[in-house]
Tab-separated table of C-alpha atoms in Angstrom:
chain	number	residue	atom	x	y	z
A	1	UNK	CA	-0.034	0.000	0.001
A	2	UNK	CA	1.509	3.315	-1.055
A	3	UNK	CA	1.296	6.649	0.606
A	4	UNK	CA	-1.306	7.652	-1.957
A	5	UNK	CA	-3.429	4.546	-1.017
A	6	UNK	CA	-3.125	5.446	2.702
A	7	UNK	CA	-4.147	9.060	1.882
A	8	UNK	CA	-7.216	7.793	0.037
A	9	UNK	CA	-8.267	5.541	2.936
A	10	UNK	CA	-7.840	8.364	5.415
A	11	UNK	CA	-9.779	10.846	3.302
A	12	UNK	CA	-12.559	8.301	2.868
A	13	UNK	CA	-12.826	7.670	6.593
A	14	UNK	CA	-12.619	11.395	7.352
A	15	UNK	CA	-15.479	11.980	4.886
A	16	UNK	CA	-17.566	9.252	6.562
A	17	UNK	CA	-17.146	11.067	9.874
A	18	UNK	CA	-17.498	14.583	8.524
A	19	UNK	CA	-19.514	14.416	5.263
A	20	UNK	CA	-18.979	18.061	4.536
A	21	UNK	CA	-15.238	17.459	3.976
A	22	UNK	CA	-14.087	18.184	0.446
A	23	UNK	CA	-10.633	16.704	-0.208
A	24	UNK	CA	-9.976	19.347	-2.844
A	25	UNK	CA	-10.396	22.197	-0.376
A	26	UNK	CA	-8.489	20.513	2.462
A	27	UNK	CA	-4.888	21.784	2.799
A	28	UNK	CA	-2.931	18.689	3.838
A	29	UNK	CA	-0.243	20.860	5.497
A	30	UNK	CA	-2.536	22.750	7.855
A	31	UNK	CA	-3.985	21.331	11.107
A	32	UNK	CA	-6.920	19.138	10.307
A	33	UNK	CA	-9.005	20.377	13.166
A	34	UNK	CA	-8.694	23.938	12.030
A	35	UNK	CA	-10.332	22.962	8.720
A	36	UNK	CA	-12.728	20.173	9.677
A	37	UNK	CA	-15.323	20.378	12.466
A	38	UNK	CA	-14.396	17.240	14.425
A	39	UNK	CA	-14.559	16.784	18.183
A	40	UNK	CA	-12.584	14.431	20.273
A	41	UNK	CA	-15.157	11.662	19.839
A	42	UNK	CA	-14.949	12.052	16.019
A	43	UNK	CA	-11.151	12.006	16.203
A	44	UNK	CA	-11.246	8.826	18.286
A	45	UNK	CA	-13.631	7.264	15.728
A	46	UNK	CA	-11.317	8.336	12.921
A	47	UNK	CA	-8.413	6.539	14.611
A	48	UNK	CA	-10.516	3.443	15.292
A	49	UNK	CA	-11.401	3.386	11.545
A	50	UNK	CA	-7.740	3.891	10.642
A	51	UNK	CA	-6.819	0.943	12.806
A	52	UNK	CA	-9.397	-1.211	11.218
A	53	UNK	CA	-8.488	-0.262	7.652
A	54	UNK	CA	-4.706	0.087	8.023
A	55	UNK	CA	-3.853	-2.182	10.921
A	56	UNK	CA	-2.033	0.580	12.879
A	57	UNK	CA	-2.902	1.313	16.494
A	58	UNK	CA	-1.983	4.860	17.489
A	59	UNK	CA	-1.031	5.102	21.140
A	60	UNK	CA	-2.548	8.034	22.968
A	61	UNK	CA	0.856	9.652	23.399
A	62	UNK	CA	1.105	9.924	19.627
A	63	UNK	CA	-2.083	11.826	19.042
A	64	UNK	CA	-0.183	15.092	18.943
A	65	UNK	CA	1.766	13.852	15.919
A	66	UNK	CA	-1.451	13.560	13.840
A	67	UNK	CA	-2.298	17.235	13.406
A	68	UNK	CA	-2.239	17.509	9.642
A	69	UNK	CA	-3.338	15.114	6.872
A	70	UNK	CA	0.238	14.899	5.567
A	71	UNK	CA	1.439	13.950	9.060
A	72	UNK	CA	-1.252	11.299	9.266
A	73	UNK	CA	-0.281	9.833	5.854
A	74	UNK	CA	3.402	9.700	6.882
A	75	UNK	CA	2.586	8.226	10.273
A	76	UNK	CA	0.327	5.427	9.010
A	77	UNK	CA	2.380	4.668	5.901
A	78	UNK	CA	5.580	4.166	7.898
A	79	UNK	CA	3.834	1.931	10.499
A	80	UNK	CA	1.835	-0.250	8.204
A	81	UNK	CA	2.413	-3.953	8.697
A	82	UNK	CA	4.432	-5.138	5.655
A	83	UNK	CA	2.562	-8.431	5.243
A	84	UNK	CA	-0.228	-8.316	2.573
A	85	UNK	CA	-3.115	-8.586	2.621
A	86	UNK	CA	-3.641	-6.231	5.468
A	87	UNK	CA	-3.263	-7.895	8.776
A	88	UNK	CA	-6.475	-8.099	10.773
A	89	UNK	CA	-6.270	-5.977	13.907
A	90	UNK	CA	-6.603	-8.404	16.813
A	91	UNK	CA	-9.734	-7.845	18.845
A	92	UNK	CA	-9.302	-8.438	22.529
B	1	UNK	CA	-48.314	12.124	19.619
B	2	UNK	CA	-45.746	12.088	22.397
B	3	UNK	CA	-43.542	15.072	23.059
B	4	UNK	CA	-39.967	14.055	22.369
B	5	UNK	CA	-38.533	17.112	23.923
B	6	UNK	CA	-39.552	20.631	24.956
B	7	UNK	CA	-38.926	21.903	21.457
B	8	UNK	CA	-41.297	19.546	19.629
B	9	UNK	CA	-44.615	20.900	18.442
B	10	UNK	CA	-45.490	18.509	15.706
B	11	UNK	CA	-44.593	14.953	14.667
B	12	UNK	CA	-45.195	12.907	11.590
B	13	UNK	CA	-46.306	9.330	12.038
B	14	UNK	CA	-43.887	7.626	9.612
B	15	UNK	CA	-44.694	3.959	10.200
B	16	UNK	CA	-46.884	1.833	12.370
B	17	UNK	CA	-45.370	-1.264	14.027
B	18	UNK	CA	-48.746	-2.529	15.235
B	19	UNK	CA	-52.084	-3.254	13.581
B	20	UNK	CA	-55.621	-3.123	15.023
B	21	UNK	CA	-56.288	-6.250	17.026
B	22	UNK	CA	-52.592	-6.649	17.954
B	23	UNK	CA	-51.581	-7.225	21.520
B	24	UNK	CA	-48.937	-4.692	22.497
B	25	UNK	CA	-46.899	-4.728	25.708
B	26	UNK	CA	-45.911	-1.485	27.467
B	27	UNK	CA	-42.499	-0.423	26.255
B	28	UNK	CA	-42.714	-2.276	22.887
B	29	UNK	CA	-41.949	-0.173	19.739
B	30	UNK	CA	-45.351	0.720	18.345
B	31	UNK	CA	-44.526	3.386	15.769
B	32	UNK	CA	-41.830	5.542	14.228
B	33	UNK	CA	-42.209	9.251	14.519
B	34	UNK	CA	-40.303	11.892	12.524
B	35	UNK	CA	-39.582	15.380	13.832
B	36	UNK	CA	-37.273	18.142	12.748
B	37	UNK	CA	-34.568	16.311	14.711
B	38	UNK	CA	-34.893	12.950	12.979
B	39	UNK	CA	-36.798	9.700	13.202
B	40	UNK	CA	-37.465	8.173	16.606
B	41	UNK	CA	-38.922	4.902	17.686
B	42	UNK	CA	-41.904	5.374	19.928
B	43	UNK	CA	-42.650	2.838	22.649
B	44	UNK	CA	-46.163	1.970	23.733
B	45	UNK	CA	-47.064	3.786	26.985
B	46	UNK	CA	-49.559	0.985	27.997
B	47	UNK	CA	-50.193	-2.677	27.507
B	48	UNK	CA	-53.298	-3.768	25.770
B	49	UNK	CA	-54.950	-4.605	22.488
B	50	UNK	CA	-54.896	-1.972	19.764
B	51	UNK	CA	-58.426	-1.270	18.747
B	52	UNK	CA	-57.807	1.509	16.250
B	53	UNK	CA	-54.980	3.370	14.607
B	54	UNK	CA	-56.313	6.888	14.553
B	55	UNK	CA	-53.555	8.627	12.638
B	56	UNK	CA	-52.511	7.299	9.264
B	57	UNK	CA	-48.849	6.871	8.199
B	58	UNK	CA	-47.439	10.024	6.704
B	59	UNK	CA	-49.627	12.323	8.719
B	60	UNK	CA	-48.256	15.308	10.622
B	61	UNK	CA	-50.080	16.070	13.845
B	62	UNK	CA	-49.569	18.261	16.903
B	63	UNK	CA	-48.078	16.935	20.098
B	64	UNK	CA	-50.935	15.555	22.241
B	65	UNK	CA	-52.931	14.132	19.323
B	66	UNK	CA	-54.341	10.639	20.014
B	67	UNK	CA	-52.439	8.276	17.675
B	68	UNK	CA	-54.112	4.964	18.554
B	69	UNK	CA	-56.738	3.526	20.817
B	70	UNK	CA	-56.457	0.483	23.024
B	71	UNK	CA	-59.460	-1.765	23.573
B	72	UNK	CA	-58.653	-2.844	27.061
B	73	UNK	CA	-58.058	0.672	28.268
B	74	UNK	CA	-60.963	2.875	29.418
B	75	UNK	CA	-61.863	5.087	26.459
B	76	UNK	CA	-60.119	8.502	26.481
B	77	UNK	CA	-58.611	7.760	29.922
B	78	UNK	CA	-55.135	7.205	28.607
B	79	UNK	CA	-53.613	9.747	26.331
B	80	UNK	CA	-51.433	8.335	23.551
B	81	UNK	CA	-48.490	9.224	25.696
B	82	UNK	CA	-47.694	11.116	28.780
B	83	UNK	CA	-45.472	13.978	27.806
B	84	UNK	CA	-43.627	15.323	30.863
B	85	UNK	CA	-43.459	18.753	29.310
B	86	UNK	CA	-46.604	20.695	28.630
B	87	UNK	CA	-45.582	22.219	25.382
B	88	UNK	CA	-47.649	25.180	24.211
B	89	UNK	CA	-48.832	24.705	20.670
B	90	UNK	CA	-47.769	27.335	18.186
B	91	UNK	CA	-49.895	28.227	15.262
B	92	UNK	CA	-49.281	26.138	12.191
B	93	UNK	CA	-46.374	27.368	10.100
B	94	UNK	CA	-47.290	29.349	7.016
B	95	UNK	CA	-47.610	27.390	3.769
B	96	UNK	CA	-44.260	27.034	2.178
B	97	UNK	CA	-44.475	25.976	-1.464
B	98	UNK	CA	-40.822	24.906	-1.691
B	99	UNK	CA	-39.824	21.396	-1.237
B	100	UNK	CA	-39.490	20.241	2.343
B	101	UNK	CA	-38.097	16.895	3.582
B	102	UNK	CA	-36.703	15.716	6.873
B	103	UNK	CA	-32.914	15.450	7.217
B	104	UNK	CA	-33.180	11.674	7.363
B	105	UNK	CA	-35.431	11.528	4.319
B	106	UNK	CA	-32.941	13.645	2.419
B	107	UNK	CA	-30.058	11.526	3.373
B	108	UNK	CA	-31.854	8.361	2.495
B	109	UNK	CA	-32.976	9.790	-0.810
B	110	UNK	CA	-29.356	10.609	-1.654
B	111	UNK	CA	-28.314	7.062	-0.711
B	112	UNK	CA	-31.082	5.483	-2.805
B	113	UNK	CA	-30.944	7.913	-5.663
B	114	UNK	CA	-34.536	9.012	-5.156
B	115	UNK	CA	-35.546	12.349	-6.767
B	116	UNK	CA	-37.294	14.303	-4.033
B	117	UNK	CA	-38.954	16.681	-6.429
B	118	UNK	CA	-40.863	13.764	-7.886
B	119	UNK	CA	-42.453	13.193	-4.481
B	120	UNK	CA	-43.340	16.873	-3.926
B	121	UNK	CA	-46.891	17.317	-5.142
B	122	UNK	CA	-48.218	20.791	-5.771
B	123	UNK	CA	-49.937	22.240	-2.732
B	124	UNK	CA	-48.211	19.892	-0.377
B	125	UNK	CA	-47.123	21.350	2.974
B	126	UNK	CA	-45.764	18.547	5.188
B	127	UNK	CA	-42.166	17.429	4.693
B	128	UNK	CA	-41.381	14.360	2.683
B	129	UNK	CA	-40.717	11.493	5.145
B	130	UNK	CA	-38.270	8.661	5.246
B	131	UNK	CA	-41.046	6.104	4.548
B	132	UNK	CA	-42.066	7.889	1.368
B	133	UNK	CA	-38.529	7.930	0.151
B	134	UNK	CA	-38.132	4.248	0.846
B	135	UNK	CA	-41.495	3.433	-0.782
B	136	UNK	CA	-40.470	5.432	-3.844
B	137	UNK	CA	-37.247	3.514	-4.107
B	138	UNK	CA	-39.139	0.188	-3.771
B	139	UNK	CA	-36.812	-0.442	-0.954
B	140	UNK	CA	-39.434	-0.712	1.791
B	141	UNK	CA	-39.553	-4.422	1.750
B	142	UNK	CA	-35.850	-4.878	1.399
B	143	UNK	CA	-34.913	-2.415	4.193
B	144	UNK	CA	-34.756	-4.031	7.606
B	145	UNK	CA	-37.514	-2.762	9.984
B	146	UNK	CA	-36.483	-0.819	12.981
B	147	UNK	CA	-35.292	-3.259	15.616
B	148	UNK	CA	-37.628	-3.740	18.655
B	149	UNK	CA	-34.944	-2.818	21.085
B	150	UNK	CA	-32.027	-0.402	21.235
B	151	UNK	CA	-30.101	-1.065	18.074
B	152	UNK	CA	-26.714	-2.613	18.467
B	153	UNK	CA	-23.678	-0.916	17.031
B	154	UNK	CA	-23.182	-1.480	13.376
B	155	UNK	CA	-19.662	-1.966	12.129
B	156	UNK	CA	-19.881	0.867	9.711
B	157	UNK	CA	-22.483	3.171	8.348
B	158	UNK	CA	-23.753	2.142	4.956
B	159	UNK	CA	-22.680	5.311	3.282
B	160	UNK	CA	-21.564	8.743	4.313
B	161	UNK	CA	-24.669	10.898	4.924
B	162	UNK	CA	-25.397	13.602	2.461
B	163	UNK	CA	-24.677	17.135	3.597
B	164	UNK	CA	-27.807	18.719	5.165
B	165	UNK	CA	-29.899	21.035	3.112
B	166	UNK	CA	-30.584	24.638	4.001
B	167	UNK	CA	-34.152	23.759	4.706
B	168	UNK	CA	-33.219	21.025	7.164
B	169	UNK	CA	-30.871	23.437	8.922
B	170	UNK	CA	-33.585	26.025	9.209
B	171	UNK	CA	-36.072	23.610	10.615
B	172	UNK	CA	-33.609	22.335	13.168
B	173	UNK	CA	-32.749	25.909	14.083
B	174	UNK	CA	-36.481	26.650	14.617
B	175	UNK	CA	-36.748	23.644	16.940
B	176	UNK	CA	-33.771	24.743	18.988
B	177	UNK	CA	-35.118	28.321	19.020
B	178	UNK	CA	-38.483	27.219	20.419
B	179	UNK	CA	-36.797	25.257	23.252
B	180	UNK	CA	-34.315	27.877	24.359
B	181	UNK	CA	-36.932	30.631	24.093
B	182	UNK	CA	-39.299	28.730	26.303
B	183	UNK	CA	-36.447	28.102	28.769
B	184	UNK	CA	-35.474	31.769	29.012
B	185	UNK	CA	-39.062	32.866	29.231
B	186	UNK	CA	-40.068	30.493	32.032
B	187	UNK	CA	-36.977	29.635	34.005
B	188	UNK	CA	-35.234	32.087	36.323
B	189	UNK	CA	-31.719	30.825	35.858
B	190	UNK	CA	-28.834	31.328	38.330
B	191	UNK	CA	-25.263	30.437	37.342
B	192	UNK	CA	-22.317	29.187	39.354
B	193	UNK	CA	-18.900	28.060	38.225
B	194	UNK	CA	-15.797	26.575	39.698
B	195	UNK	CA	-12.400	25.543	38.389
B	196	UNK	CA	-11.516	21.934	38.953
B	197	UNK	CA	-8.015	20.423	38.668
B	198	UNK	CA	-8.098	17.350	36.509
B	199	UNK	CA	-4.409	16.394	37.216
B	200	UNK	CA	-5.371	13.161	38.969
B	201	UNK	CA	-8.216	12.404	36.562
B	202	UNK	CA	-6.047	12.856	33.489
B	203	UNK	CA	-3.133	10.836	34.993
B	204	UNK	CA	-5.537	7.995	35.867
B	205	UNK	CA	-7.005	8.234	32.321
B	206	UNK	CA	-3.586	8.172	30.594
B	207	UNK	CA	-2.332	5.193	32.524
B	208	UNK	CA	-5.523	3.326	31.836
B	209	UNK	CA	-5.590	4.150	28.163
B	210	UNK	CA	-1.951	3.269	27.598
B	211	UNK	CA	-2.710	-0.348	28.312
B	212	UNK	CA	-5.782	-0.625	26.115
B	213	UNK	CA	-6.492	-0.984	22.359
B	214	UNK	CA	-7.943	2.085	20.796
B	215	UNK	CA	-11.544	0.731	20.730
B	216	UNK	CA	-11.555	0.638	24.536
B	217	UNK	CA	-9.914	3.977	25.209
B	218	UNK	CA	-11.826	6.522	27.229
B	219	UNK	CA	-12.225	10.263	26.636
B	220	UNK	CA	-12.051	12.721	29.526
B	221	UNK	CA	-15.701	13.436	28.868
B	222	UNK	CA	-16.647	9.980	30.162
B	223	UNK	CA	-15.105	10.777	33.504
B	224	UNK	CA	-16.835	14.221	33.656
B	225	UNK	CA	-20.186	12.662	32.838
B	226	UNK	CA	-19.794	9.849	35.335
B	227	UNK	CA	-18.798	12.307	38.097
B	228	UNK	CA	-21.750	14.582	37.186
B	229	UNK	CA	-24.213	11.680	37.452
B	230	UNK	CA	-22.821	10.594	40.767
B	231	UNK	CA	-22.970	14.149	42.108
B	232	UNK	CA	-26.595	14.501	40.909
B	233	UNK	CA	-27.324	11.285	42.842
B	234	UNK	CA	-25.975	12.962	45.979
B	235	UNK	CA	-27.915	16.136	45.315
B	236	UNK	CA	-31.406	14.977	44.293
B	237	UNK	CA	-32.773	18.493	44.585
B	238	UNK	CA	-31.028	19.266	41.250
B	239	UNK	CA	-32.156	16.065	39.597
B	240	UNK	CA	-35.759	16.286	38.416
B	241	UNK	CA	-38.441	18.558	37.122
B	242	UNK	CA	-40.273	21.756	37.882
B	243	UNK	CA	-43.945	20.938	37.157
B	244	UNK	CA	-47.216	22.505	38.406
B	245	UNK	CA	-45.446	25.022	40.594
B	246	UNK	CA	-43.520	22.385	42.415
B	247	UNK	CA	-40.391	20.247	42.241
B	248	UNK	CA	-40.781	16.648	41.272
B	249	UNK	CA	-37.645	14.553	41.870
B	250	UNK	CA	-36.431	12.365	39.015
B	251	UNK	CA	-36.835	8.578	39.368
B	252	UNK	CA	-33.224	7.634	38.859
B	253	UNK	CA	-30.450	9.814	37.385
B	254	UNK	CA	-30.921	9.866	33.610
B	255	UNK	CA	-28.247	12.156	32.353
B	256	UNK	CA	-29.104	14.163	29.144
B	257	UNK	CA	-26.037	14.705	27.033
B	258	UNK	CA	-26.014	17.647	24.583
B	259	UNK	CA	-24.851	16.393	21.205
B	260	UNK	CA	-24.174	18.720	18.296
B	261	UNK	CA	-25.498	17.430	14.996
B	262	UNK	CA	-23.579	17.966	11.792
B	263	UNK	CA	-26.650	19.429	10.233
B	264	UNK	CA	-26.407	22.106	12.888
B	265	UNK	CA	-28.516	22.181	16.006
B	266	UNK	CA	-28.592	19.969	18.999
B	267	UNK	CA	-30.180	16.925	20.627
B	268	UNK	CA	-29.975	15.866	24.246
B	269	UNK	CA	-30.802	12.232	24.628
B	270	UNK	CA	-30.290	10.627	27.998
B	271	UNK	CA	-27.963	7.929	29.418
B	272	UNK	CA	-30.222	5.971	31.685
B	273	UNK	CA	-29.234	5.357	35.326
B	274	UNK	CA	-25.960	7.168	34.578
B	275	UNK	CA	-25.043	7.341	38.259
B	276	UNK	CA	-24.850	3.574	38.378
B	277	UNK	CA	-22.545	3.231	35.401
B	278	UNK	CA	-18.745	2.896	35.517
B	279	UNK	CA	-16.737	5.377	33.462
B	280	UNK	CA	-16.211	2.644	30.852
B	281	UNK	CA	-19.925	1.975	30.607
B	282	UNK	CA	-20.506	5.718	30.358
B	283	UNK	CA	-18.040	5.950	27.521
B	284	UNK	CA	-19.816	3.194	25.605
B	285	UNK	CA	-23.249	4.781	26.299
B	286	UNK	CA	-21.994	8.222	25.236
B	287	UNK	CA	-20.327	6.902	22.060
B	288	UNK	CA	-23.513	4.993	21.188
B	289	UNK	CA	-25.683	8.081	21.704
B	290	UNK	CA	-23.442	10.267	19.604
B	291	UNK	CA	-23.473	7.721	16.774
B	292	UNK	CA	-27.263	7.226	16.820
B	293	UNK	CA	-27.876	10.948	17.175
B	294	UNK	CA	-26.010	11.568	13.968
B	295	UNK	CA	-27.070	8.458	11.987
B	296	UNK	CA	-30.560	7.833	13.320
B	297	UNK	CA	-31.945	5.213	15.638
B	298	UNK	CA	-32.646	7.148	18.855
B	299	UNK	CA	-35.636	6.041	20.855
B	300	UNK	CA	-38.324	8.553	21.607
B	301	UNK	CA	-38.039	7.617	25.294
B	302	UNK	CA	-34.403	8.554	25.268
B	303	UNK	CA	-35.352	12.026	24.178
B	304	UNK	CA	-37.581	12.594	27.207
B	305	UNK	CA	-35.918	10.523	29.908
B	306	UNK	CA	-33.324	13.106	31.066
B	307	UNK	CA	-33.579	14.267	34.625
B	308	UNK	CA	-30.749	16.759	34.276
B	309	UNK	CA	-28.470	17.588	31.343
B	310	UNK	CA	-24.753	18.108	30.791
B	311	UNK	CA	-23.082	20.066	28.001
B	312	UNK	CA	-19.406	19.485	27.387
B	313	UNK	CA	-17.662	21.771	24.976
B	314	UNK	CA	-14.862	19.339	24.361
B	315	UNK	CA	-11.261	20.058	23.578
B	316	UNK	CA	-11.904	22.594	20.791
B	317	UNK	CA	-14.450	24.725	22.730
B	318	UNK	CA	-14.381	27.756	24.919
B	319	UNK	CA	-13.064	27.658	28.514
B	320	UNK	CA	-16.469	27.785	30.114
B	321	UNK	CA	-20.170	27.562	29.291
B	322	UNK	CA	-23.178	28.826	31.172
B	323	UNK	CA	-25.971	26.737	29.721
B	324	UNK	CA	-29.679	27.060	29.061
B	325	UNK	CA	-31.808	24.562	31.101
B	326	UNK	CA	-33.978	22.161	29.184
B	327	UNK	CA	-37.439	22.600	30.645
B	328	UNK	CA	-38.918	21.111	32.725
B	329	UNK	CA	-35.543	20.065	34.141
B	330	UNK	CA	-34.009	22.232	36.803
B	331	UNK	CA	-30.254	21.995	36.204
B	332	UNK	CA	-27.803	22.039	33.388
B	333	UNK	CA	-24.137	21.293	34.076
B	334	UNK	CA	-21.496	22.689	31.756
B	335	UNK	CA	-17.859	21.824	31.136
B	336	UNK	CA	-15.479	23.952	29.127
B	337	UNK	CA	-12.297	22.917	27.447
B	338	UNK	CA	-9.605	21.295	29.537
B	339	UNK	CA	-6.664	23.757	29.566
B	340	UNK	CA	-3.323	23.872	31.299
B	341	UNK	CA	-3.361	26.585	33.923
B	342	UNK	CA	-1.219	27.642	36.870
B	343	UNK	CA	-2.608	25.969	39.953
B	344	UNK	CA	-1.820	26.707	43.537
B	345	UNK	CA	-2.204	23.786	45.934
B	346	UNK	CA	-0.716	23.246	49.396
B	347	UNK	CA	1.339	26.425	49.059
B	348	UNK	CA	2.889	25.244	45.833
B	349	UNK	CA	2.367	26.548	42.341
B	350	UNK	CA	2.146	23.965	39.578
B	351	UNK	CA	0.669	23.591	36.119
B	352	UNK	CA	-2.440	21.454	36.073
B	353	UNK	CA	-5.005	20.496	33.463
B	354	UNK	CA	-8.020	22.423	34.695
B	355	UNK	CA	-11.728	22.432	33.619
B	356	UNK	CA	-14.279	25.109	34.497
B	357	UNK	CA	-17.437	23.270	35.625
B	358	UNK	CA	-20.597	25.385	35.756
B	359	UNK	CA	-24.151	24.887	36.936
B	360	UNK	CA	-27.195	26.647	35.568
B	361	UNK	CA	-29.921	26.154	38.154
B	362	UNK	CA	-33.622	26.853	38.152
B	363	UNK	CA	-33.977	29.320	40.975
B	364	UNK	CA	-37.558	28.223	41.623
B	365	UNK	CA	-36.271	24.828	42.608
B	366	UNK	CA	-32.977	25.509	44.290
B	367	UNK	CA	-30.746	28.302	45.611
B	368	UNK	CA	-27.179	29.065	44.928
B	369	UNK	CA	-26.115	27.392	48.096
B	370	UNK	CA	-27.415	23.965	46.895
B	371	UNK	CA	-25.691	24.551	43.588
B	372	UNK	CA	-22.417	25.407	45.263
B	373	UNK	CA	-22.586	22.133	47.255
B	374	UNK	CA	-23.223	20.260	44.060
B	375	UNK	CA	-20.089	21.702	42.371
B	376	UNK	CA	-18.002	20.906	45.481
B	377	UNK	CA	-19.170	17.309	45.339
B	378	UNK	CA	-18.312	17.243	41.587
B	379	UNK	CA	-14.827	18.380	42.410
B	380	UNK	CA	-14.373	15.866	45.246
B	381	UNK	CA	-15.476	13.016	42.929
B	382	UNK	CA	-13.086	14.057	40.157
B	383	UNK	CA	-10.091	14.010	42.635
B	384	UNK	CA	-10.620	10.305	43.041
B	385	UNK	CA	-11.212	8.923	39.500
B	386	UNK	CA	-10.341	5.411	40.503
B	387	UNK	CA	-13.304	5.345	42.802
B	388	UNK	CA	-15.790	6.363	40.117
């Protein structure tokens, strides 16, 4: 999965949570939450969706590193499990 | 037509779940009702045999209208529901020739590819409903009926909802306007606020969350809500209703949670028996309410159950909020954003995460002294998160 694929997945999940989001008007270098009306519950749901789709669990301490879309793409791309197809997140 | 909140004046009977002759138990889902805030499942207020459905599907009627008659009940003794709020009826809105449809109907129409203008007959005044959209799509039979109990969480919504229309926004705004106007007209509010250090609460939360997968992590709001519910349990004079010139205590602590909708506007469904829930249970309940508020599936009873309400601005909001009480409740608890502030304690100055908690109280029911004691209890409870 390339960075472009990860970006597409993240944008899709973001759109699911905030339907008014238009990818073409979103500046990937600016803080997401300055551009999209998402609260902490929405953000948590976004990360839960990202874990389901990308198999990456973001520890709470890393939330601060996910301020912009570009930062999210970089974070998830570099931490994706290498095995394909995508590893199922284990449910405990 | 039950009142599903102080701001409701009319409801449209979207679908019956019972037929004449059917035996219905109290609490069973008997109908779906659509308001400006969405579609809600309505539970039967009585047990008995349905003798007649008075209001046809697709009909918009004022709150208080008899929807159905029960054979085993004395005639006219039982209203169709027992609204806790006596909502004054406003004159019918002026005829608006332009197309109107509820937010849920619009969203479903977008999903199913239904052209709403085809459903909008000339001279029509009531909004297009969800049922009509589904009928038009021929999807009524295929679509699963509303479950007879609280819906369980779906893995994923079927499709992202369509952005709300201007008309839906305006209707929601009118609904909110009616409720807050009534509150400010009838309720003499008093306001108190206090700053509470969340150092211990946030530490406890971080340690707990670090060990858990993301699906089980808890937001600070879950702790704030749990502590609020416990404090209301200790201060029953703030938990209940002002009706007929007197205070009627709530039966149990059912905590209304103000939830902002993406379409604009608010709903405040209740977490039942919130003072008996653990923070983790509160988190699940809150998450479930937020999801169903935005996607549909709230029960009518959840909209009227609240004995007190909390509004939490979350981490992007202002530092404090002085709220508007939902009549006939007598208290609204507000939390601002958690911020780092200098904090003096035991002669030492440190930097703590701090939240401003506020109480809007109905001065007819309580005085500032009772409110102050409530906020002190809230503070005490939040200093021992592990005990919540």
